[in-house]
Short mmCIF file of C-alpha atoms in Angstrom, two decimals:
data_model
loop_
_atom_site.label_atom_id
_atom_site.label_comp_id
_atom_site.label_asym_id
_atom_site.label_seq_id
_atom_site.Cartn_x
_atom_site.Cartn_y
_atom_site.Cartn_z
CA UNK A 120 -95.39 -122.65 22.68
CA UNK A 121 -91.87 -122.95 21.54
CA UNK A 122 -91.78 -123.03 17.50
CA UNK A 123 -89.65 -123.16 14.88
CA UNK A 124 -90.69 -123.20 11.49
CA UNK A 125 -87.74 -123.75 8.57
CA UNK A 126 -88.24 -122.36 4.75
CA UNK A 127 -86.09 -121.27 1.73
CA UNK A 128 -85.77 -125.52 0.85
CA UNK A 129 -85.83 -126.33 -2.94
CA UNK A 130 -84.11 -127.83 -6.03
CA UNK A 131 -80.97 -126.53 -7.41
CA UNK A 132 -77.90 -126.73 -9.57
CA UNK A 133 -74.93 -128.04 -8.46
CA UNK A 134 -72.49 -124.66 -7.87
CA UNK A 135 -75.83 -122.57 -7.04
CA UNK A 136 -76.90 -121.07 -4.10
CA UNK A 137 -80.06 -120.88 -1.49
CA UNK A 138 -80.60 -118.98 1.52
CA UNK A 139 -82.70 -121.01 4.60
CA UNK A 140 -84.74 -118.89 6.93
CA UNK A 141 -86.03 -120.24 10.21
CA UNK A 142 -88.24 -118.24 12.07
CA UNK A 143 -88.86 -118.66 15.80
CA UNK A 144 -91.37 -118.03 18.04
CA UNK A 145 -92.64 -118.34 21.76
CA UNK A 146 -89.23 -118.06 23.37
CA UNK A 147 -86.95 -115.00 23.71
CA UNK A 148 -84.79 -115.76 20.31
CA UNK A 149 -82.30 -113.67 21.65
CA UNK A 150 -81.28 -115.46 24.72
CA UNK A 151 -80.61 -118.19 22.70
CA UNK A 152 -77.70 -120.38 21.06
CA UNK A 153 -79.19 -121.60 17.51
CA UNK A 154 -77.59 -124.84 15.07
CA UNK A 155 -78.18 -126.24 11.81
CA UNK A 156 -78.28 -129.66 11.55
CA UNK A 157 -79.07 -132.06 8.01
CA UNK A 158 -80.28 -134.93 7.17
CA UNK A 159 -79.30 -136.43 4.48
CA UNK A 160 -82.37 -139.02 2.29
CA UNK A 161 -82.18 -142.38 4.59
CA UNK A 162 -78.74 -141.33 6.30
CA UNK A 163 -77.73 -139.66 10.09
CA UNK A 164 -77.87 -136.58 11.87
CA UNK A 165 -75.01 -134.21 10.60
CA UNK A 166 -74.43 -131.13 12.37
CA UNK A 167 -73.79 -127.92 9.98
CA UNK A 168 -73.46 -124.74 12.30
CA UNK A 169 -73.69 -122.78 15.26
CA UNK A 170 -74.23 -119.23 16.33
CA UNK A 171 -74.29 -118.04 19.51
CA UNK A 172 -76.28 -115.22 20.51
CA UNK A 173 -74.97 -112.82 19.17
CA UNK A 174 -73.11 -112.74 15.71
CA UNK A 175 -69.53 -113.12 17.38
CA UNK A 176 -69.01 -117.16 18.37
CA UNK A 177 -70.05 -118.87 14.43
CA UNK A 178 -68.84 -122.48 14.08
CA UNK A 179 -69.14 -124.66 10.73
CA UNK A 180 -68.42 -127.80 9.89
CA UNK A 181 -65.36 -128.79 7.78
CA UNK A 182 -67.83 -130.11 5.13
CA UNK A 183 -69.46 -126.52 4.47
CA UNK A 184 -67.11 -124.26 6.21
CA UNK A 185 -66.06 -121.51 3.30
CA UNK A 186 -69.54 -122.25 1.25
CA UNK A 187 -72.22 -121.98 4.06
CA UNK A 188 -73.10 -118.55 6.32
CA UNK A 189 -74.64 -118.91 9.46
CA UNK A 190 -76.56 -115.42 10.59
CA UNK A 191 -79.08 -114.31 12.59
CA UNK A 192 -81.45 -111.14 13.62
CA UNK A 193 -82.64 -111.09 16.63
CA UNK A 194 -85.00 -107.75 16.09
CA UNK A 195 -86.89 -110.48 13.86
CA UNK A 196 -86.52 -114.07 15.89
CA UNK A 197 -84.95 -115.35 12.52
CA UNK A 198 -82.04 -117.79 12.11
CA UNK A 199 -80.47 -117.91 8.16
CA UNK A 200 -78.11 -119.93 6.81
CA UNK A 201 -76.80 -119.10 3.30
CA UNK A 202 -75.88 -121.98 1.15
CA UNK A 203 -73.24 -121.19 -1.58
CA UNK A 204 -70.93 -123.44 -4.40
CA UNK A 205 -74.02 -126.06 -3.69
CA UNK A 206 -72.68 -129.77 -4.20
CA UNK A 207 -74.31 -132.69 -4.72
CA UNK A 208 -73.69 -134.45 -1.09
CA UNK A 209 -75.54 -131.23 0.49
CA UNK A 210 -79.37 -132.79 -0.56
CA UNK A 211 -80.72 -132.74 2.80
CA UNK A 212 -83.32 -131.94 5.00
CA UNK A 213 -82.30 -129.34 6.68
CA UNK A 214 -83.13 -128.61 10.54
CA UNK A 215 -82.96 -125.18 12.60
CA UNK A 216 -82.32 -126.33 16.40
CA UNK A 217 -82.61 -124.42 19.69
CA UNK A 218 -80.18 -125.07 22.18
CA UNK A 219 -81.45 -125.54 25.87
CA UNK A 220 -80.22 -123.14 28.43
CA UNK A 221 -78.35 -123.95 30.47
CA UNK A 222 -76.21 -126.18 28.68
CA UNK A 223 -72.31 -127.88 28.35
CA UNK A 224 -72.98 -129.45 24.13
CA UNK A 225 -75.15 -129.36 21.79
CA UNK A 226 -78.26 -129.93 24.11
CA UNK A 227 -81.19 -129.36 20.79
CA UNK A 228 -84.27 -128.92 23.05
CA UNK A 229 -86.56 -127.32 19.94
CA UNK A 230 -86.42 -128.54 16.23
CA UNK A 231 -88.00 -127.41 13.39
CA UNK A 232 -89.66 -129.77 10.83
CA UNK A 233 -86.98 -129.17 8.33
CA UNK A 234 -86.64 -127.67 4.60
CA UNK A 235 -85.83 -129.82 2.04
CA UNK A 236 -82.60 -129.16 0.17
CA UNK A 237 -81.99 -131.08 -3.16
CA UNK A 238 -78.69 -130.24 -5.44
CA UNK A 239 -78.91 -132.30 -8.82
CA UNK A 240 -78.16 -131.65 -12.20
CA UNK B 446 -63.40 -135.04 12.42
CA UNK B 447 -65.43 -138.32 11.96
CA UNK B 448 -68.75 -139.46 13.69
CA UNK B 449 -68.81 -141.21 17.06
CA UNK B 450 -69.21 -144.58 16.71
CA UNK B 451 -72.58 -146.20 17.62
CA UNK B 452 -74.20 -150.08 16.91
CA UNK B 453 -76.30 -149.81 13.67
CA UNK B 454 -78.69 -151.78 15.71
CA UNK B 455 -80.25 -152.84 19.14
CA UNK B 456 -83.37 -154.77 20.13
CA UNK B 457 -85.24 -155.86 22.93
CA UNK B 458 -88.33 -157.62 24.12
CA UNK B 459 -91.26 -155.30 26.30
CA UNK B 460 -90.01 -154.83 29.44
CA UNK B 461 -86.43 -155.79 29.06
CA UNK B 462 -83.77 -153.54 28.66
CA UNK B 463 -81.22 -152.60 26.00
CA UNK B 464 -78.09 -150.28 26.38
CA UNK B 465 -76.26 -148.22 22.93
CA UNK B 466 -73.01 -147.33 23.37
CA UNK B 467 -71.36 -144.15 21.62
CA UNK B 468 -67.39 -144.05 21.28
CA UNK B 469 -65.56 -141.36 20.55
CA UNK B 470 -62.09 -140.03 21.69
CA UNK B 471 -60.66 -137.51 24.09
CA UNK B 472 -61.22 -134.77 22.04
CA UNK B 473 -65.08 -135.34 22.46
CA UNK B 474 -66.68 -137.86 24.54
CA UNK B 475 -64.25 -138.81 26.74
CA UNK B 476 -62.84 -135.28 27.12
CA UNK B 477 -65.93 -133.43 28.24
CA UNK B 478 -69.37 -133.85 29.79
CA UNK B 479 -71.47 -132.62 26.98
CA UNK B 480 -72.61 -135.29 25.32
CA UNK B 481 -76.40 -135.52 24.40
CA UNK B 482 -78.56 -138.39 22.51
CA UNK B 483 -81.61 -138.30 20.88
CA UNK B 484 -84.68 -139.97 19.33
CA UNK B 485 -85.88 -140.13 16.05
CA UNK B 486 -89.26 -141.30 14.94
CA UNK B 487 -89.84 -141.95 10.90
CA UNK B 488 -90.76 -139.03 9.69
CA UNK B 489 -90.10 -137.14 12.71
CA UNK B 490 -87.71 -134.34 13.91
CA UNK B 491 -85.14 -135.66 16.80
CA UNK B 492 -86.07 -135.52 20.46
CA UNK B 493 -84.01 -134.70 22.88
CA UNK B 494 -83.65 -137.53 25.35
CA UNK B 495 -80.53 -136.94 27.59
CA UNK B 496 -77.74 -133.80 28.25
CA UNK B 497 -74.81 -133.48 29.90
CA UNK B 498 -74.33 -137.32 29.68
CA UNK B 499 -76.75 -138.01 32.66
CA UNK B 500 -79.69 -134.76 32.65
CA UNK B 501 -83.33 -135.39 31.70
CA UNK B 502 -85.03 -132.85 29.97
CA UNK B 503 -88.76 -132.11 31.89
CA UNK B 504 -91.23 -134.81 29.99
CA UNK B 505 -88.83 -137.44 29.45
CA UNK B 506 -89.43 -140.68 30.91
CA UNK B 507 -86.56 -142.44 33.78
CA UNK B 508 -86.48 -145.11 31.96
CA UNK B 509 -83.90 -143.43 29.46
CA UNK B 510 -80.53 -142.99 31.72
CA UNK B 511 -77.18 -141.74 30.12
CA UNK B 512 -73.48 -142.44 31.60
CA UNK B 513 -70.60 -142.04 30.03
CA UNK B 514 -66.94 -144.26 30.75
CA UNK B 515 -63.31 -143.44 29.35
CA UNK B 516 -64.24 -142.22 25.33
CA UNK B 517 -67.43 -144.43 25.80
CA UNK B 518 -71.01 -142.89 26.62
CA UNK B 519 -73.98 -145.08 26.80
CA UNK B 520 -78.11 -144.61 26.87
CA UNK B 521 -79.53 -147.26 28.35
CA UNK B 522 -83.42 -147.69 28.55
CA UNK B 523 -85.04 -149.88 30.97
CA UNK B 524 -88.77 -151.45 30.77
CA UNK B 525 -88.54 -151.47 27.11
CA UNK B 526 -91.73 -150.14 25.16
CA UNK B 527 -93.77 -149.99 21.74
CA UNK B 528 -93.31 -146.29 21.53
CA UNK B 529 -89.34 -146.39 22.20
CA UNK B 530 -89.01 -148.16 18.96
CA UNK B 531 -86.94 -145.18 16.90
CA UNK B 532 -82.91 -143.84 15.70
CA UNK B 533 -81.13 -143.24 18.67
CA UNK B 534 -78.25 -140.81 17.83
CA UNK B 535 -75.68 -139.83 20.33
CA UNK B 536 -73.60 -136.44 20.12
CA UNK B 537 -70.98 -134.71 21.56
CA UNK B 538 -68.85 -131.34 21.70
CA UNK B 539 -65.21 -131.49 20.28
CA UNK B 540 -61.95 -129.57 20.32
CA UNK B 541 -61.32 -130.42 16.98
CA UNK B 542 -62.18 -129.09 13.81
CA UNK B 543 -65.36 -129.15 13.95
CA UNK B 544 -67.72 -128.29 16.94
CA UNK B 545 -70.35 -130.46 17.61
CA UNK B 546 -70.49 -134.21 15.67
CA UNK B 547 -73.03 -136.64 16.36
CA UNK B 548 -72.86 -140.81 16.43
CA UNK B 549 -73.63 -142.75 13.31
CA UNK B 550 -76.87 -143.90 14.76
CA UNK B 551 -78.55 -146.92 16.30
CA UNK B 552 -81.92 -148.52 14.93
CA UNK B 553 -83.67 -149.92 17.77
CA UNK B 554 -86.47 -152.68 17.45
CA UNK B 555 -88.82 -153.74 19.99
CA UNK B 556 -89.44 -157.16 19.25
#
């Protein structure tokens, strides 16, 4: 069974930092293209960042790109995302989401339940 | 890059059917074949309901089709249910700054 199972969520300062971990399990994590995507309380789907399967095809969006970085290991099925300069607007629950192979877009077959972000001062 | 454009709200009766749309431009939907929507229960993480505009992931029912015209995609689901009360969300690749952006959402209500 295909999981995904986020952590690393919590309260902090605006202008601190968090690192998410999503771990993954019953698929080969290596064969596959991996996203963030947020939530914000009461609000839309926002998509953060991709990686591809490897480290060398990253993609943010404009809203995090410079603050937020997207890795992965594949020796330990585990997706990261490392949140830096932490604003306000990023409270959020955060999602880690497969994508389906094959695929032409996004195509988020597996999502986790989410880690809960909050920045406030 | 801004979000693709979707009605904050649809309804139907059981049994009837109700269509979203999802614009965009031709640096997204209307440029490419890779847009996707999904489902949302409260609570709930997304679902992914169509792919590739028209493609059913295994598990989901016909009743949820996906076609796409000029910058416009649309989800239509026939022989409205209970359970299909949700968000609907559209998304979509794009050549612009960003990579992927999905639609501002659609509350649908089965009346």
């Amino acid at each position: 069974e295909v999981q995904l199972v986020e952590s690393g969520g919590g309260s902090v300062r605006p202008g601190g930092s968090l690192r998410l971990s999503c771990a993954a399990s019953g698929f080969t994590f290596s064969n596959y293209e991996m996203n963030w995507v947020r939530q914000a309380p009461g609000k839309g789907l926002e998509w953060v960042s991709y990686i591809g399967r490897s480290d060398k095809d990253i993609h943010y969006a404009d809203s995090v790109k410079g603050r937020f970085i997207i890795s992965r290991d594949n020796a330990k099925n585990s997706l990261y995302l490392q949140m830096n300069s932490l604003r306000v607007e990023d409270t959020a629950l955060y999602y880690c989401a497969r994508e389906r192979l094959p695929c032409s877009g996004d195509c988020l077959d597996y999502w986790g339940q989410g880690t809960l972000v909050t920045v406030s001062s | 890059q801004s979000a693709l454009t979707q009605p904050p709200s649809a309804s139907g009766s059981p049994g009837q059917s109700i269509t979203i749309s999802c614009t965009g431009t031709s640096s997204d939907v209307g440029g490419y074949n890779s847009v996707s929507w999904y489902q949302q229960h409260p609570g709930k993480a997304p679902k992914l309901m169509i792919y590739e505009v028209t493609q059913r992931p295994s598990g989901v029912p016909d009743r949820f089709s996906g076609s796409k015209s000029g910058d416009t995609a649309s989800l239509t689901v026939s022989g409205l249910q209970a359970e299909d009360e949700a968000d609907y969300y559209c998304s979509s690749y794009t050549d612009s700054n960003n990579f992927y952006v999905f639609g501002t959402g659609t509350q649908v209500t089965v009346l």
